[in-house]
Amino acid sequence: MLKTVEKQRESIFADSKVKKLGKFLEDHCKPVKWTGYNGKSVEMMTLEVQKAREYKALYDNLCTSFITPEERMENLILLKRAIELHSCITSRDLKELIDREILLSSREIGEASSQYLRKRIS
């Protein structure tokens, strides 16, 4: 009984984590809004918003499970190019994970073997 409760709790926690990430990405993809001097509403697409939309599109593409391995490989390469400008530890770790998944995909290793990497990347 305790195991089932714990599994349900972990499942709820994982779902809430995914929802939080989705809300975070959605919030950062919205244009900046303010009211102008004459009372009109003004929206502006900043470079940060454009970059956030690019990252969200990459994230959405990587999270879908209905894409072919070739499309996934293309998305991984696009993500790797997008994070090359960053020099933090997290981006370096992400690059290593992407390289590992590309290597496994190029060697045509089974889906089950790369499932853990996919979960860590997304």
PDB file of C-alpha atoms in Angstrom:
ATOM      1  CA  MET A   1       0.000   0.000   0.000  1.00  0.00           C
ATOM      2  CA  LEU A   2       2.806   2.412   0.836  1.00  0.00           C
ATOM      3  CA  LYS A   3       4.497   1.663  -2.479  1.00  0.00           C
ATOM      4  CA  THR A   4       1.396   2.596  -4.451  1.00  0.00           C
ATOM      5  CA  VAL A   5       0.996   5.816  -2.500  1.00  0.00           C
ATOM      6  CA  GLU A   6       4.658   6.659  -3.091  1.00  0.00           C
ATOM      7  CA  LYS A   7       4.369   5.913  -6.825  1.00  0.00           C
ATOM      8  CA  GLN A   8       1.297   8.118  -7.069  1.00  0.00           C
ATOM      9  CA  ARG A   9       3.074  10.907  -5.185  1.00  0.00           C
ATOM     10  CA  GLU A  10       6.086  10.671  -7.519  1.00  0.00           C
ATOM     11  CA  SER A  11       3.799  10.709 -10.550  1.00  0.00           C
ATOM     12  CA  ILE A  12       2.007  13.819  -9.313  1.00  0.00           C
ATOM     13  CA  PHE A  13       5.348  15.486  -8.569  1.00  0.00           C
ATOM     14  CA  ALA A  14       6.651  14.702 -12.079  1.00  0.00           C
ATOM     15  CA  ASP A  15       3.451  16.034 -13.671  1.00  0.00           C
ATOM     16  CA  SER A  16       3.617  19.258 -11.676  1.00  0.00           C
ATOM     17  CA  LYS A  17       7.265  19.691 -12.655  1.00  0.00           C
ATOM     18  CA  VAL A  18       6.368  19.403 -16.349  1.00  0.00           C
ATOM     19  CA  LYS A  19       3.490  21.871 -15.906  1.00  0.00           C
ATOM     20  CA  LYS A  20       5.760  24.362 -14.121  1.00  0.00           C
ATOM     21  CA  LEU A  21       8.301  24.164 -16.923  1.00  0.00           C
ATOM     22  CA  GLY A  22       5.573  24.661 -19.529  1.00  0.00           C
ATOM     23  CA  LYS A  23       4.225  27.696 -17.663  1.00  0.00           C
ATOM     24  CA  PHE A  24       7.749  29.098 -17.319  1.00  0.00           C
ATOM     25  CA  LEU A  25       8.335  28.794 -21.066  1.00  0.00           C
ATOM     26  CA  GLU A  26       4.919  30.257 -21.897  1.00  0.00           C
ATOM     27  CA  ASP A  27       5.477  33.241 -19.602  1.00  0.00           C
ATOM     28  CA  HIS A  28       8.819  34.055 -21.188  1.00  0.00           C
ATOM     29  CA  CYS A  29       7.403  33.778 -24.720  1.00  0.00           C
ATOM     30  CA  LYS A  30       4.861  36.541 -24.181  1.00  0.00           C
ATOM     31  CA  PRO A  31       5.691  39.950 -25.637  1.00  0.00           C
ATOM     32  CA  VAL A  32       6.449  42.815 -23.266  1.00  0.00           C
ATOM     33  CA  LYS A  33       3.325  44.960 -22.752  1.00  0.00           C
ATOM     34  CA  TRP A  34       2.803  48.404 -21.317  1.00  0.00           C
ATOM     35  CA  THR A  35       0.450  51.348 -21.630  1.00  0.00           C
ATOM     36  CA  GLY A  36       1.746  54.279 -23.650  1.00  0.00           C
ATOM     37  CA  TYR A  37       1.474  57.961 -22.795  1.00  0.00           C
ATOM     38  CA  ASN A  38      -1.832  58.315 -24.655  1.00  0.00           C
ATOM     39  CA  GLY A  39      -3.432  55.266 -22.998  1.00  0.00           C
ATOM     40  CA  LYS A  40      -2.826  52.864 -25.861  1.00  0.00           C
ATOM     41  CA  SER A  41      -1.521  49.396 -25.149  1.00  0.00           C
ATOM     42  CA  VAL A  42       1.932  48.715 -26.608  1.00  0.00           C
ATOM     43  CA  GLU A  43       3.478  45.290 -27.197  1.00  0.00           C
ATOM     44  CA  MET A  44       7.109  44.739 -28.049  1.00  0.00           C
ATOM     45  CA  MET A  45       8.886  41.598 -29.178  1.00  0.00           C
ATOM     46  CA  THR A  46      12.307  41.810 -27.582  1.00  0.00           C
ATOM     47  CA  LEU A  47      15.295  39.686 -28.506  1.00  0.00           C
ATOM     48  CA  GLU A  48      14.826  37.761 -25.263  1.00  0.00           C
ATOM     49  CA  VAL A  49      11.238  36.908 -26.203  1.00  0.00           C
ATOM     50  CA  GLN A  50      12.322  35.758 -29.655  1.00  0.00           C
ATOM     51  CA  LYS A  51      15.049  33.579 -28.140  1.00  0.00           C
ATOM     52  CA  ALA A  52      12.572  32.174 -25.601  1.00  0.00           C
ATOM     53  CA  ARG A  53      10.201  31.237 -28.427  1.00  0.00           C
ATOM     54  CA  GLU A  54      13.037  29.511 -30.248  1.00  0.00           C
ATOM     55  CA  TYR A  55      13.938  27.536 -27.114  1.00  0.00           C
ATOM     56  CA  LYS A  56      10.296  26.638 -26.507  1.00  0.00           C
ATOM     57  CA  ALA A  57       9.918  25.341 -30.059  1.00  0.00           C
ATOM     58  CA  LEU A  58      13.040  23.207 -29.618  1.00  0.00           C
ATOM     59  CA  TYR A  59      11.764  21.920 -26.276  1.00  0.00           C
ATOM     60  CA  ASP A  60       8.350  21.055 -27.710  1.00  0.00           C
ATOM     61  CA  ASN A  61       9.953  19.230 -30.631  1.00  0.00           C
ATOM     62  CA  LEU A  62      12.204  17.225 -28.323  1.00  0.00           C
ATOM     63  CA  CYS A  63       9.351  16.285 -25.984  1.00  0.00           C
ATOM     64  CA  THR A  64       7.130  14.836 -28.692  1.00  0.00           C
ATOM     65  CA  SER A  65       7.463  11.101 -29.072  1.00  0.00           C
ATOM     66  CA  PHE A  66       5.915  10.958 -32.543  1.00  0.00           C
ATOM     67  CA  ILE A  67       8.955  12.080 -34.528  1.00  0.00           C
ATOM     68  CA  THR A  68      11.326   9.978 -36.560  1.00  0.00           C
ATOM     69  CA  PRO A  69      14.905   9.400 -35.398  1.00  0.00           C
ATOM     70  CA  GLU A  70      16.163  11.649 -38.218  1.00  0.00           C
ATOM     71  CA  GLU A  71      13.942  14.523 -37.087  1.00  0.00           C
ATOM     72  CA  ARG A  72      15.068  13.997 -33.493  1.00  0.00           C
ATOM     73  CA  MET A  73      18.697  14.102 -34.636  1.00  0.00           C
ATOM     74  CA  GLU A  74      18.041  17.391 -36.474  1.00  0.00           C
ATOM     75  CA  ASN A  75      16.370  18.842 -33.379  1.00  0.00           C
ATOM     76  CA  LEU A  76      19.300  17.781 -31.210  1.00  0.00           C
ATOM     77  CA  ILE A  77      21.755  19.449 -33.581  1.00  0.00           C
ATOM     78  CA  LEU A  78      19.650  22.635 -33.589  1.00  0.00           C
ATOM     79  CA  LEU A  79      19.578  22.614 -29.789  1.00  0.00           C
ATOM     80  CA  LYS A  80      23.322  22.095 -29.631  1.00  0.00           C
ATOM     81  CA  ARG A  81      23.875  25.078 -31.938  1.00  0.00           C
ATOM     82  CA  ALA A  82      21.480  27.192 -29.876  1.00  0.00           C
ATOM     83  CA  ILE A  83      23.326  26.566 -26.610  1.00  0.00           C
ATOM     84  CA  GLU A  84      26.859  26.891 -27.987  1.00  0.00           C
ATOM     85  CA  LEU A  85      26.957  30.560 -27.017  1.00  0.00           C
ATOM     86  CA  HIS A  86      26.430  29.750 -23.349  1.00  0.00           C
ATOM     87  CA  SER A  87      29.446  28.896 -21.231  1.00  0.00           C
ATOM     88  CA  CYS A  88      27.870  27.709 -17.973  1.00  0.00           C
ATOM     89  CA  ILE A  89      28.253  24.248 -16.490  1.00  0.00           C
ATOM     90  CA  THR A  90      24.660  23.274 -17.257  1.00  0.00           C
ATOM     91  CA  SER A  91      24.993  24.055 -20.953  1.00  0.00           C
ATOM     92  CA  ARG A  92      28.252  22.113 -21.107  1.00  0.00           C
ATOM     93  CA  ASP A  93      26.545  19.105 -19.493  1.00  0.00           C
ATOM     94  CA  LEU A  94      23.637  19.412 -21.904  1.00  0.00           C
ATOM     95  CA  LYS A  95      26.040  19.461 -24.860  1.00  0.00           C
ATOM     96  CA  GLU A  96      27.641  16.246 -23.570  1.00  0.00           C
ATOM     97  CA  LEU A  97      24.233  14.576 -23.236  1.00  0.00           C
ATOM     98  CA  ILE A  98      23.294  15.661 -26.757  1.00  0.00           C
ATOM     99  CA  ASP A  99      26.571  14.293 -28.115  1.00  0.00           C
ATOM    100  CA  ARG A 100      25.939  10.974 -26.361  1.00  0.00           C
ATOM    101  CA  GLU A 101      22.438  10.662 -27.772  1.00  0.00           C
ATOM    102  CA  ILE A 102      23.639  11.545 -31.273  1.00  0.00           C
ATOM    103  CA  LEU A 103      26.351   8.903 -30.951  1.00  0.00           C
ATOM    104  CA  LEU A 104      23.853   6.275 -29.784  1.00  0.00           C
ATOM    105  CA  SER A 105      21.458   7.187 -32.591  1.00  0.00           C
ATOM    106  CA  SER A 106      24.175   7.029 -35.227  1.00  0.00           C
ATOM    107  CA  ARG A 107      25.126   3.550 -34.023  1.00  0.00           C
ATOM    108  CA  GLU A 108      21.436   2.591 -34.171  1.00  0.00           C
ATOM    109  CA  ILE A 109      21.309   1.434 -30.582  1.00  0.00           C
ATOM    110  CA  GLY A 110      17.824   0.546 -29.381  1.00  0.00           C
ATOM    111  CA  GLU A 111      15.182   2.944 -28.217  1.00  0.00           C
ATOM    112  CA  ALA A 112      15.241   1.613 -24.647  1.00  0.00           C
ATOM    113  CA  SER A 113      18.939   2.396 -24.244  1.00  0.00           C
ATOM    114  CA  SER A 114      18.556   6.034 -25.196  1.00  0.00           C
ATOM    115  CA  GLN A 115      15.319   6.593 -23.252  1.00  0.00           C
ATOM    116  CA  TYR A 116      17.232   7.695 -20.135  1.00  0.00           C
ATOM    117  CA  LEU A 117      19.216  10.266 -22.133  1.00  0.00           C
ATOM    118  CA  ARG A 118      16.037  11.582 -23.728  1.00  0.00           C
ATOM    119  CA  LYS A 119      14.471  12.074 -20.333  1.00  0.00           C
ATOM    120  CA  ARG A 120      17.548  13.926 -19.040  1.00  0.00           C
ATOM    121  CA  ILE A 121      17.765  16.181 -22.098  1.00  0.00           C
ATOM    122  CA  SER A 122      14.117  17.193 -21.976  1.00  0.00           C
TER     123      SER A 122
END
